[in-house]
Coordinates of C-alpha atoms in Angstrom, one line a residue:
Chain A
M1 CA -111.5 78.2 -83.9
S2 CA -113.8 80.7 -84.6
R3 CA -113.2 83.2 -87.5
I4 CA -111.8 86.3 -86.8
W5 CA -111.9 89.1 -90.0
V6 CA -110.4 92.5 -89.7
W7 CA -112.0 94.6 -93.1
A8 CA -108.3 96.4 -94.1
E9 CA -109.6 99.4 -95.5
L10 CA -107.4 100.0 -98.4
Q11 CA -105.8 104.0 -99.2
D12 CA -103.3 104.4 -102.2
G13 CA -103.2 100.2 -102.9
K14 CA -102.1 99.7 -99.3
P15 CA -103.9 98.3 -96.1
Q16 CA -104.2 100.9 -93.9
R17 CA -102.3 100.4 -91.3
V18 CA -105.2 100.1 -88.2
A19 CA -105.7 97.2 -90.0
L20 CA -102.9 95.5 -89.3
E21 CA -102.9 96.9 -85.4
L22 CA -106.0 94.7 -85.3
L23 CA -105.2 91.4 -87.3
T24 CA -102.5 91.4 -84.9
R25 CA -104.8 91.7 -82.0
A26 CA -107.0 89.3 -83.7
R27 CA -104.5 86.3 -84.8
E28 CA -104.9 86.0 -80.2
L29 CA -108.6 85.9 -80.6
G30 CA -109.2 82.8 -83.2
E31 CA -108.7 82.6 -86.7
A32 CA -107.3 85.6 -87.9
E33 CA -108.7 86.9 -91.8
A34 CA -108.8 89.6 -93.5
I35 CA -110.6 91.3 -96.4
A36 CA -109.8 93.5 -99.2
L37 CA -111.4 95.5 -101.4
G38 CA -111.2 97.5 -104.2
G39 CA -107.2 98.9 -106.5
G40 CA -104.4 97.0 -104.6
A41 CA -105.9 94.4 -103.0
A42 CA -104.6 91.6 -103.8
A43 CA -100.8 93.4 -104.0
A44 CA -102.3 93.5 -99.7
V45 CA -102.4 90.0 -99.2
E46 CA -98.4 89.6 -98.6
R47 CA -98.5 92.5 -95.3
L48 CA -101.9 91.4 -94.4
G49 CA -100.4 87.8 -94.1
E50 CA -97.7 88.8 -92.5
H51 CA -99.7 90.6 -89.7
G52 CA -101.6 87.4 -89.2
A53 CA -104.0 86.9 -91.6
R54 CA -104.3 82.5 -92.6
R55 CA -107.0 83.8 -95.7
V56 CA -107.5 87.2 -97.2
Y57 CA -110.5 87.3 -99.6
V58 CA -109.5 89.7 -102.3
H59 CA -111.4 91.4 -105.1
D60 CA -109.3 94.9 -107.0
D61 CA -112.1 95.7 -109.0
P62 CA -112.1 99.4 -108.7
V63 CA -116.6 99.7 -108.4
Y64 CA -115.2 99.9 -104.1
D65 CA -112.9 102.9 -104.7
Q66 CA -115.8 104.6 -107.0
Y67 CA -118.5 104.2 -105.0
I68 CA -119.2 105.1 -101.2
A69 CA -120.0 102.4 -98.5
E70 CA -122.2 100.0 -100.9
P71 CA -120.3 98.3 -103.0
I72 CA -118.6 97.0 -100.0
V73 CA -121.2 96.3 -97.6
E74 CA -123.0 94.6 -100.7
T75 CA -120.0 92.3 -100.7
L76 CA -118.9 92.0 -97.2
G77 CA -123.0 91.2 -96.8
T78 CA -121.7 88.6 -99.1
L79 CA -119.3 86.9 -97.9
I80 CA -120.7 87.5 -94.2
A81 CA -123.5 85.1 -94.3
E82 CA -121.4 82.2 -96.3
Y83 CA -118.6 82.1 -94.2
Q84 CA -119.8 83.3 -90.8
P85 CA -117.6 85.4 -89.2
A86 CA -117.7 85.5 -85.0
V87 CA -116.6 88.3 -85.1
V88 CA -116.0 91.6 -87.7
M89 CA -114.0 94.0 -87.0
F90 CA -113.3 97.5 -88.5
G91 CA -110.4 100.2 -87.6
E92 CA -111.4 103.5 -87.3
S93 CA -111.6 105.4 -90.6
Y94 CA -114.4 107.6 -92.3
S95 CA -115.1 105.1 -94.7
A96 CA -114.8 102.1 -92.2
R97 CA -117.3 104.4 -90.3
D98 CA -120.0 104.3 -93.8
V99 CA -119.1 100.6 -94.0
V100 CA -119.8 99.5 -90.7
T101 CA -123.3 101.2 -89.7
R102 CA -124.7 100.2 -93.1
L103 CA -124.0 96.4 -92.7
A104 CA -125.4 96.9 -89.4
A105 CA -128.4 98.1 -90.1
R106 CA -128.9 95.1 -92.9
L107 CA -127.7 92.6 -90.8
G108 CA -129.5 93.7 -87.7
A109 CA -126.6 94.0 -85.4
G110 CA -125.1 95.6 -82.6
I111 CA -122.3 97.2 -83.1
A112 CA -119.9 98.7 -80.0
S113 CA -118.5 101.6 -81.2
N114 CA -115.1 103.5 -80.3
A115 CA -114.3 100.7 -78.8
T116 CA -110.6 100.5 -77.6
A117 CA -110.0 96.6 -76.3
I118 CA -111.6 93.3 -77.4
D119 CA -111.6 90.5 -75.4
L120 CA -113.2 86.5 -75.7
V121 CA -114.6 85.3 -72.7
D122 CA -116.0 82.2 -72.5
G123 CA -117.2 82.8 -76.7
Q124 CA -118.9 86.3 -75.1
L125 CA -117.2 89.6 -77.1
R126 CA -116.2 92.1 -74.1
L127 CA -115.0 95.5 -75.5
T128 CA -113.9 98.3 -73.9
V129 CA -115.6 101.6 -75.2
P130 CA -114.4 105.1 -73.6
W131 CA -117.4 107.3 -72.7
L132 CA -117.7 111.1 -72.9
G133 CA -114.8 111.4 -74.0
G134 CA -112.8 108.8 -72.1
A135 CA -114.4 110.1 -68.5
I136 CA -116.3 106.5 -67.9
I137 CA -114.4 103.2 -68.7
G138 CA -117.5 101.4 -69.9
T139 CA -117.6 97.1 -70.6
A140 CA -120.1 95.9 -73.7
T141 CA -121.2 93.4 -75.2
V142 CA -122.4 92.7 -78.5
T143 CA -125.7 90.1 -78.3
N144 CA -127.4 89.8 -81.7
H145 CA -127.5 85.7 -83.1
G146 CA -124.5 85.6 -86.0
P147 CA -121.8 88.1 -87.0
K148 CA -120.9 90.6 -84.4
L149 CA -119.2 94.1 -85.7
V150 CA -117.1 95.7 -84.1
Y151 CA -115.2 99.2 -84.5
L152 CA -111.8 100.1 -82.8
K153 CA -110.0 103.1 -82.4
A154 CA -106.9 103.5 -84.5
K155 CA -104.3 102.6 -82.3
S156 CA -105.6 100.5 -79.6
Y157 CA -102.9 98.2 -80.5
E158 CA -99.7 98.5 -81.9
A159 CA -99.3 96.5 -85.1
A160 CA -96.5 93.8 -85.3
P161 CA -95.9 91.3 -88.0
N162 CA -95.5 87.8 -86.7
G163 CA -94.1 86.3 -90.5
G164 CA -96.8 84.5 -91.5
A165 CA -98.6 84.0 -95.3
A166 CA -102.3 84.1 -96.1
E167 CA -103.9 82.3 -98.1
V168 CA -105.9 84.0 -100.7
V169 CA -109.8 83.4 -101.7
Q170 CA -110.6 85.2 -104.5
V171 CA -113.9 87.1 -104.2
S172 CA -115.6 87.3 -107.7
T173 CA -118.7 88.6 -106.3
S174 CA -120.1 91.2 -108.4
V175 CA -122.2 94.5 -107.4
P176 CA -125.2 95.3 -108.6
A177 CA -126.0 98.6 -109.9
S178 CA -128.5 99.5 -107.2
A179 CA -125.3 100.0 -105.2
R180 CA -123.4 102.5 -107.6
R181 CA -125.0 105.4 -106.3
A182 CA -122.5 108.1 -104.2
R183 CA -120.5 108.3 -106.5
V184 CA -116.5 109.5 -106.6
V185 CA -116.0 112.2 -108.9
E186 CA -112.7 113.6 -107.9
S187 CA -109.3 112.8 -104.8
V188 CA -107.6 115.6 -103.5
V189 CA -104.5 114.9 -101.5
Q190 CA -104.3 118.2 -99.0
A191 CA -101.3 116.1 -97.4
A192 CA -99.6 117.6 -94.3
E193 CA -96.1 118.7 -94.9
G194 CA -93.4 116.0 -93.3
V195 CA -93.8 113.8 -90.6
K196 CA -97.2 111.7 -89.8
L197 CA -99.0 112.9 -87.3
E198 CA -99.9 109.0 -86.0
E199 CA -96.6 108.0 -86.9
A200 CA -95.1 110.9 -85.3
R201 CA -92.7 110.6 -82.0
V202 CA -93.0 114.3 -80.9
I203 CA -95.6 116.1 -81.0
V204 CA -96.3 119.9 -80.8
S205 CA -99.9 120.9 -80.9
G206 CA -101.7 124.1 -81.2
G207 CA -105.0 125.2 -79.7
R208 CA -107.1 128.7 -79.6
G209 CA -104.9 130.1 -77.2
L210 CA -102.4 130.6 -80.8
Q211 CA -105.1 133.1 -81.8
G212 CA -104.6 132.7 -85.7
P213 CA -103.0 130.5 -88.5
E214 CA -100.1 133.1 -88.5
N215 CA -98.7 132.0 -85.2
F216 CA -98.3 128.4 -86.2
G217 CA -94.7 129.1 -87.7
M218 CA -93.4 128.7 -84.5
L219 CA -94.9 125.1 -83.7
D220 CA -93.7 124.1 -86.2
E221 CA -90.2 124.7 -85.7
L222 CA -90.3 123.7 -82.0
A223 CA -91.8 120.4 -83.6
G224 CA -88.7 120.8 -86.6
L225 CA -86.0 120.9 -83.7
F226 CA -87.4 117.1 -82.9
G227 CA -88.1 115.7 -85.9
G228 CA -91.9 116.1 -85.1
A229 CA -95.0 117.2 -86.2
V230 CA -97.4 119.9 -85.5
G231 CA -101.7 118.6 -84.2
A232 CA -104.1 120.8 -83.6
T233 CA -107.6 121.1 -81.7
R234 CA -110.4 120.8 -83.8
A235 CA -111.6 124.9 -83.0
V236 CA -108.6 125.0 -85.4
V237 CA -109.4 123.1 -88.0
D238 CA -113.1 124.7 -87.5
A239 CA -112.1 128.2 -87.8
G240 CA -110.2 127.0 -91.1
W241 CA -106.4 127.4 -89.2
K242 CA -105.4 124.7 -90.2
P243 CA -106.8 121.8 -92.7
Y244 CA -108.0 118.2 -90.5
S245 CA -105.5 116.2 -91.3
Y246 CA -103.8 118.2 -88.1
Q247 CA -106.3 117.0 -86.1
I248 CA -106.3 115.4 -82.7
G249 CA -109.4 114.3 -80.8
Q250 CA -112.5 113.0 -80.6
T251 CA -113.9 113.3 -83.6
G252 CA -109.6 113.1 -85.2
K253 CA -106.9 111.2 -84.8
T254 CA -105.7 109.3 -81.4
V255 CA -102.4 109.8 -81.5
K256 CA -99.5 108.0 -78.5
P257 CA -96.0 110.3 -78.9
D258 CA -93.4 109.9 -77.0
L259 CA -93.4 113.6 -76.2
Y260 CA -96.7 115.6 -77.2
I261 CA -96.3 120.2 -76.1
A262 CA -99.4 121.5 -75.7
C263 CA -99.4 125.1 -76.9
G264 CA -103.0 127.6 -75.7
I265 CA -105.0 124.7 -75.8
S266 CA -107.4 123.9 -72.6
G267 CA -107.5 120.8 -72.4
A268 CA -111.4 120.0 -73.2
I269 CA -112.6 115.9 -73.2
Q270 CA -112.8 116.3 -77.2
H271 CA -109.2 117.3 -77.5
T272 CA -107.5 115.0 -74.5
V273 CA -109.5 111.2 -75.6
G274 CA -107.5 111.7 -78.3
M275 CA -103.4 112.6 -76.8
K276 CA -104.1 111.4 -73.5
G277 CA -101.9 108.1 -74.1
A278 CA -99.1 110.3 -75.0
K279 CA -95.5 109.8 -72.1
T280 CA -95.2 112.4 -71.7
I281 CA -97.5 116.0 -71.7
V282 CA -96.2 119.0 -71.4
A283 CA -98.4 122.1 -71.5
I284 CA -98.5 125.8 -71.2
N285 CA -101.1 128.0 -71.1
K286 CA -102.1 131.4 -69.9
D287 CA -104.9 130.1 -67.4
A288 CA -103.7 128.1 -64.9
E289 CA -107.0 126.3 -64.0
A290 CA -107.2 125.0 -67.5
P291 CA -107.7 121.8 -67.6
I292 CA -104.4 120.4 -69.8
F293 CA -102.9 121.3 -66.3
K294 CA -104.9 117.9 -64.4
F295 CA -102.7 115.6 -66.0
A296 CA -100.0 117.1 -67.7
D297 CA -96.3 115.9 -67.0
F298 CA -95.0 119.7 -66.7
G299 CA -97.1 122.8 -67.0
I300 CA -95.8 126.6 -67.7
V301 CA -98.8 128.8 -66.9
G302 CA -97.7 131.1 -68.6
D303 CA -97.9 133.0 -72.2
V304 CA -97.4 131.0 -75.4
F305 CA -96.0 133.5 -77.3
K306 CA -92.9 134.1 -74.5
V307 CA -92.8 130.6 -74.2
V308 CA -92.3 129.5 -76.8
P309 CA -89.7 131.1 -78.4
Q310 CA -87.6 130.5 -75.4
L311 CA -88.1 127.0 -76.1
I312 CA -87.3 127.1 -79.4
A313 CA -84.0 128.5 -78.9
E314 CA -82.8 127.0 -75.5
V315 CA -83.4 123.9 -77.2
K316 CA -81.1 125.0 -80.0
Q317 CA -78.7 126.0 -77.6
R318 CA -78.8 122.5 -76.2
K319 CA -78.9 120.7 -79.2
A320 CA -75.7 122.6 -80.7
Q321 CA -74.0 122.4 -77.6
G322 CA -74.6 118.6 -77.7
Chain B
M1 CA -137.9 120.4 -101.8
N2 CA -137.8 118.8 -99.2
V3 CA -135.4 118.8 -96.1
Y4 CA -135.6 116.8 -93.4
V5 CA -132.6 117.5 -90.6
C6 CA -132.0 115.2 -87.4
V7 CA -131.7 117.1 -83.9
K8 CA -130.6 115.1 -80.8
Q9 CA -131.2 117.0 -77.2
V10 CA -128.3 116.6 -75.0
P11 CA -126.8 117.2 -71.9
D12 CA -125.1 120.6 -72.0
P13 CA -121.5 119.8 -73.7
N14 CA -120.0 122.6 -71.9
A15 CA -120.5 120.6 -68.8
P16 CA -119.5 117.8 -67.6
G17 CA -121.8 114.4 -68.4
K18 CA -122.4 112.3 -65.5
M19 CA -124.0 108.2 -66.0
D20 CA -125.8 106.3 -63.6
P21 CA -124.5 103.3 -62.2
A22 CA -127.5 101.4 -61.8
T23 CA -129.2 101.5 -65.6
N24 CA -126.0 102.4 -66.8
R25 CA -127.7 105.0 -69.1
L26 CA -126.6 108.8 -69.8
V27 CA -127.8 110.8 -66.2
R28 CA -130.0 114.0 -68.0
E29 CA -132.4 115.5 -64.8
G30 CA -130.3 118.0 -63.0
V31 CA -128.4 119.0 -65.7
E32 CA -128.9 121.6 -68.3
L33 CA -130.3 119.7 -71.9
V34 CA -129.5 121.7 -75.1
M35 CA -130.1 120.9 -78.7
D36 CA -126.6 119.2 -79.9
P37 CA -124.3 122.5 -80.9
W38 CA -123.6 120.1 -83.6
D39 CA -126.9 120.1 -85.1
E40 CA -126.9 123.5 -85.3
Y41 CA -124.5 122.5 -88.7
G42 CA -126.9 120.6 -90.1
V43 CA -129.5 123.2 -89.5
E44 CA -127.8 125.8 -90.9
A45 CA -126.8 123.3 -94.1
G46 CA -131.4 122.9 -94.5
L47 CA -132.1 126.9 -94.4
Q48 CA -129.5 127.2 -97.0
L49 CA -131.0 124.5 -99.0
V50 CA -134.2 125.8 -98.7
E51 CA -133.1 129.2 -98.8
Q52 CA -131.4 128.2 -102.5
H53 CA -134.3 126.1 -103.9
G54 CA -137.3 127.1 -102.2
G55 CA -139.3 123.9 -99.7
V56 CA -139.7 123.3 -96.0
L57 CA -137.6 122.3 -93.8
T58 CA -138.7 119.8 -91.0
V59 CA -136.5 119.4 -87.8
I60 CA -136.8 115.6 -87.0
S61 CA -136.4 114.0 -83.1
M62 CA -136.4 111.3 -81.0
G63 CA -136.7 111.8 -77.1
P64 CA -139.3 112.1 -74.5
E65 CA -141.5 115.4 -74.7
R66 CA -138.8 117.3 -73.1
A67 CA -137.0 117.2 -76.9
K68 CA -139.2 119.8 -77.7
E69 CA -137.3 122.4 -76.0
A70 CA -134.4 121.5 -78.0
M71 CA -136.4 121.2 -81.6
R72 CA -138.0 124.8 -80.5
K73 CA -134.2 125.5 -80.7
A74 CA -133.9 124.4 -84.7
L75 CA -137.5 126.5 -85.3
A76 CA -136.5 129.3 -83.6
M77 CA -133.2 129.6 -86.5
G78 CA -136.5 128.9 -89.2
A79 CA -137.3 125.4 -89.7
E80 CA -141.2 124.9 -90.5
R81 CA -142.0 122.5 -88.8
G82 CA -140.9 119.7 -86.2
V83 CA -141.5 115.8 -85.6
L84 CA -141.1 113.8 -82.8
V85 CA -140.7 110.1 -82.4
S86 CA -141.6 110.0 -78.6
D87 CA -142.7 106.4 -76.8
P88 CA -141.7 105.1 -73.4
A89 CA -140.7 102.1 -75.4
L90 CA -138.0 104.4 -77.1
A91 CA -136.0 104.6 -73.8
G92 CA -132.6 102.7 -73.8
S93 CA -132.9 103.1 -77.7
D94 CA -129.6 102.2 -79.2
A95 CA -128.1 103.3 -82.4
L96 CA -130.2 100.8 -84.7
A97 CA -133.1 100.9 -83.0
T98 CA -133.4 105.0 -82.7
A99 CA -132.2 104.9 -86.8
R100 CA -135.1 102.3 -87.1
A101 CA -137.6 104.8 -85.4
L102 CA -136.5 107.8 -86.6
A103 CA -137.0 106.1 -90.6
E104 CA -139.9 104.6 -90.0
A105 CA -141.0 108.3 -89.1
I106 CA -139.4 110.1 -92.3
K107 CA -140.7 107.5 -94.5
R108 CA -144.5 108.7 -93.8
E109 CA -142.6 112.0 -95.1
S110 CA -142.1 113.1 -99.1
P111 CA -138.7 114.0 -98.3
D112 CA -135.2 114.5 -100.7
I113 CA -132.8 115.1 -98.3
V114 CA -132.0 114.1 -94.9
I115 CA -129.0 115.8 -93.2
C116 CA -127.7 114.5 -89.5
G117 CA -124.7 115.9 -87.8
T118 CA -121.9 113.3 -88.0
E119 CA -122.0 112.2 -84.5
S120 CA -123.6 113.8 -81.3
S121 CA -122.1 115.1 -78.8
D122 CA -123.4 112.8 -75.5
G123 CA -123.0 109.7 -77.0
S124 CA -120.5 110.5 -80.0
T125 CA -120.9 106.6 -81.2
G126 CA -122.0 108.4 -85.1
L127 CA -123.5 105.5 -85.6
M128 CA -127.0 106.5 -86.6
P129 CA -126.8 108.1 -89.8
G130 CA -125.2 105.3 -92.0
M131 CA -127.8 103.2 -90.6
L132 CA -130.5 105.8 -91.4
A133 CA -129.8 105.3 -95.1
E134 CA -129.4 101.4 -95.1
L135 CA -132.7 101.7 -93.2
L136 CA -134.4 104.0 -95.8
G137 CA -132.5 102.3 -99.0
W138 CA -131.2 105.3 -100.2
P139 CA -127.5 106.5 -100.5
Q140 CA -125.4 108.6 -97.9
L141 CA -122.9 111.2 -98.0
T142 CA -120.8 111.6 -95.7
F143 CA -118.8 114.0 -93.8
A144 CA -119.8 116.7 -95.5
K145 CA -117.8 120.1 -95.7
K146 CA -119.8 121.1 -98.4
L147 CA -122.9 120.8 -99.8
A148 CA -124.7 121.3 -103.1
V149 CA -128.2 120.5 -104.2
G150 CA -128.6 120.5 -108.3
D151 CA -130.2 118.2 -111.2
G152 CA -131.9 115.4 -108.7
K153 CA -128.9 115.2 -107.3
A154 CA -126.8 115.6 -104.3
T155 CA -123.0 117.1 -104.3
I156 CA -120.4 117.0 -101.2
H157 CA -117.1 117.9 -100.3
R158 CA -116.2 115.1 -98.2
Q159 CA -113.7 115.3 -95.3
T160 CA -111.1 112.3 -96.0
E161 CA -108.0 111.1 -93.8
V162 CA -105.5 112.7 -96.1
G163 CA -108.1 115.3 -97.8
F164 CA -111.4 115.3 -99.5
Q165 CA -113.5 113.6 -102.3
I166 CA -115.9 115.1 -104.0
V167 CA -119.1 112.8 -104.0
E168 CA -122.4 112.7 -105.7
A169 CA -125.7 110.9 -105.4
P170 CA -128.8 110.7 -106.5
L171 CA -131.9 112.3 -104.1
P172 CA -132.8 111.0 -101.7
V173 CA -130.1 111.3 -99.9
V174 CA -128.7 111.3 -96.4
V175 CA -125.8 114.2 -95.6
T176 CA -123.7 114.0 -92.7
V177 CA -122.7 117.6 -92.1
T178 CA -119.1 118.3 -90.1
G179 CA -119.0 121.1 -87.8
G180 CA -116.5 123.4 -91.4
I181 CA -119.5 123.5 -93.4
N182 CA -120.6 126.5 -92.3
E183 CA -121.4 129.3 -89.6
P184 CA -124.6 128.4 -87.9
R185 CA -126.9 131.2 -87.5
Y186 CA -128.4 132.6 -83.9
P187 CA -132.0 132.8 -84.3
S188 CA -133.6 135.7 -84.1
L189 CA -135.8 137.7 -82.0
K190 CA -139.1 137.0 -84.4
G191 CA -137.3 133.7 -85.0
I192 CA -137.7 133.0 -81.2
M193 CA -141.1 134.5 -80.9
T194 CA -142.5 132.7 -84.1
A195 CA -140.8 129.5 -83.1
K196 CA -143.7 128.7 -80.4
R197 CA -146.4 128.6 -82.5
K198 CA -145.1 126.0 -84.8
E199 CA -145.5 123.0 -85.0
I200 CA -144.0 120.2 -84.1
V201 CA -146.2 116.1 -84.7
E202 CA -145.8 113.4 -82.4
L203 CA -145.7 110.0 -83.2
S204 CA -145.5 106.6 -81.1
V205 CA -144.1 103.7 -81.4
G206 CA -147.1 102.0 -82.8
A207 CA -148.0 105.0 -85.3
L208 CA -144.9 103.8 -87.3
G209 CA -146.0 100.4 -87.0
L210 CA -142.9 99.4 -85.0
S211 CA -143.7 96.7 -82.6
A212 CA -142.0 97.2 -79.0
D213 CA -139.3 95.0 -79.1
Q214 CA -137.8 96.2 -81.8
V215 CA -136.7 99.7 -79.7
G216 CA -135.5 100.9 -76.8
A217 CA -133.6 98.6 -74.3
A218 CA -136.0 96.0 -75.5
G219 CA -134.4 96.4 -79.1
A220 CA -131.0 97.1 -78.2
K221 CA -128.2 94.5 -79.1
E222 CA -125.3 97.0 -77.7
Q223 CA -125.3 95.7 -73.7
V224 CA -123.5 97.4 -71.4
L225 CA -122.0 94.6 -69.0
D226 CA -120.2 97.2 -66.3
L227 CA -119.0 101.4 -65.8
A228 CA -115.5 101.8 -64.3
K229 CA -114.1 105.7 -63.5
P230 CA -110.7 105.2 -65.8
E231 CA -106.9 105.8 -64.2
E232 CA -106.5 109.1 -63.8
R233 CA -103.9 110.7 -65.0
Q234 CA -101.2 111.9 -62.3
S235 CA -100.1 116.5 -62.2
G236 CA -96.6 117.0 -62.3
T237 CA -95.2 119.8 -62.0
I238 CA -96.7 123.4 -62.9
A239 CA -95.0 126.1 -62.4
S240 CA -96.2 129.7 -63.5
D241 CA -93.8 131.6 -66.5
E242 CA -91.4 134.1 -63.7
G243 CA -89.7 134.8 -67.7
D244 CA -87.9 131.4 -67.7
G245 CA -90.4 129.2 -68.9
G246 CA -89.2 128.4 -71.8
V247 CA -86.3 127.3 -69.2
K248 CA -87.5 125.1 -67.0
I249 CA -89.5 122.7 -69.9
A250 CA -86.1 122.6 -71.3
D251 CA -84.3 121.9 -68.6
F252 CA -87.1 119.1 -68.5
L253 CA -86.8 118.2 -72.2
Q254 CA -83.3 117.8 -71.3
Q255 CA -83.8 115.7 -67.4
R256 CA -86.8 113.1 -69.1
R257 CA -83.6 112.7 -72.5
F258 CA -85.6 114.4 -75.3
I259 CA -83.0 116.8 -75.9

């Protein structure tokens, strides 16, 4: 069986959820193996094994966290040359994009970017790739010789443990000085409070129609009633009303909550590509022609400043009545 | 300081895009073509560097002859000159082939810094800049929401999932900038007039020492097999607010058992 690799990005020493999602898929396609580089790598083995990695290549040298992309590319390049995996999967993140692009140029490999599904048909890679913000769904393959690189969107698969245990392969490659260039001087956490957007079952999201950062308070209140989280569009983030961690869409997060309440959001494809997977969508917008109404399960054409406060009062009242 | 900014001519992102089912490529005919609005942040960042440190801002692009029209926008904003890599052999290039062509063109100049947007608004793959950095053999500073240059190095605030990192790298370096980095200026009338006279150097694949099988459709490693329309989500009940919009939504949520 061919080796299917997943680069398991670590954050605070823990594997990112998307790596577990991809391993869940990788174990169906072949012999799933994970690569964990950086602080906490050894401790990550257990979770990666639980999600299907038969083997985890581990190196917990802090150099991988201290410099952007290049140390990881060096080591991945060496490991790929040695073990010749059929496919190397990367889950959507900033660092993954940095790593996969450099690596592709080094290997002369093609990349299918932003894929939402991966398959092997008679040994040929088949990728589902949404283009133009999801207006068109393409099927693509990668034709270079040797290992194929794939960059997949988060939430393409659901992470499901299968109770396995992984064998540890200790990596001892030393990273040359030439790869220690883009140095991380400081890391600053500006965490969004409360429930994480990616994990929220209910998301209340605001667009430019909210008119200013001061008006997001009512969205916080509404989300709070459902134990949910607040999101935002790119326009809101670019305007500086909310930090980037709130951004949903093409250049932000992909979310699939049970309920998505879009407030003052017109529904440009750059945004909807990140939230169309929601099970139920409710929209409030003053423009009856707003594209969001074309796929909302329930929509109110009206003023968010009137509708949202009334909705909050109604939800509170009905919850109190139990 | 020699600053280079990569720009791309794209179909106006505010108009819906189409793909040609015969060639599996973006239709660029009959749609208005513009400089990618996301590149404006890169051009602005480059202009600010040149204003602070002196030097020349060159805008660089790959595309057909008409891509010059998009480059004129950057020249009107204040870039001094342009370099366009243009050749029929480049049609159908994937990200790696594009990076290869741009890298060869850049190697012929003497840049201190190359600035790109994080991704284009048409392809949105975000693959090119990292590939460019690797092919040039330079470090990369990516997803910058702040950029400063001094003492032979560049320092950025790099966007992360949970906040940001302060990252520095020695020049020359490839930097990608996010939309939050600045407020791009509008070209002045004088800028628009002088842009017409500014030089755009054109380079062919042969002039770059590349062979035709390294670029274009022949060199592309990503292949599109099929295109389809996604299943459209059906629209549900849409009603106008008649003073009871919030009540109606609450009814709907209760019916769906969210309350």
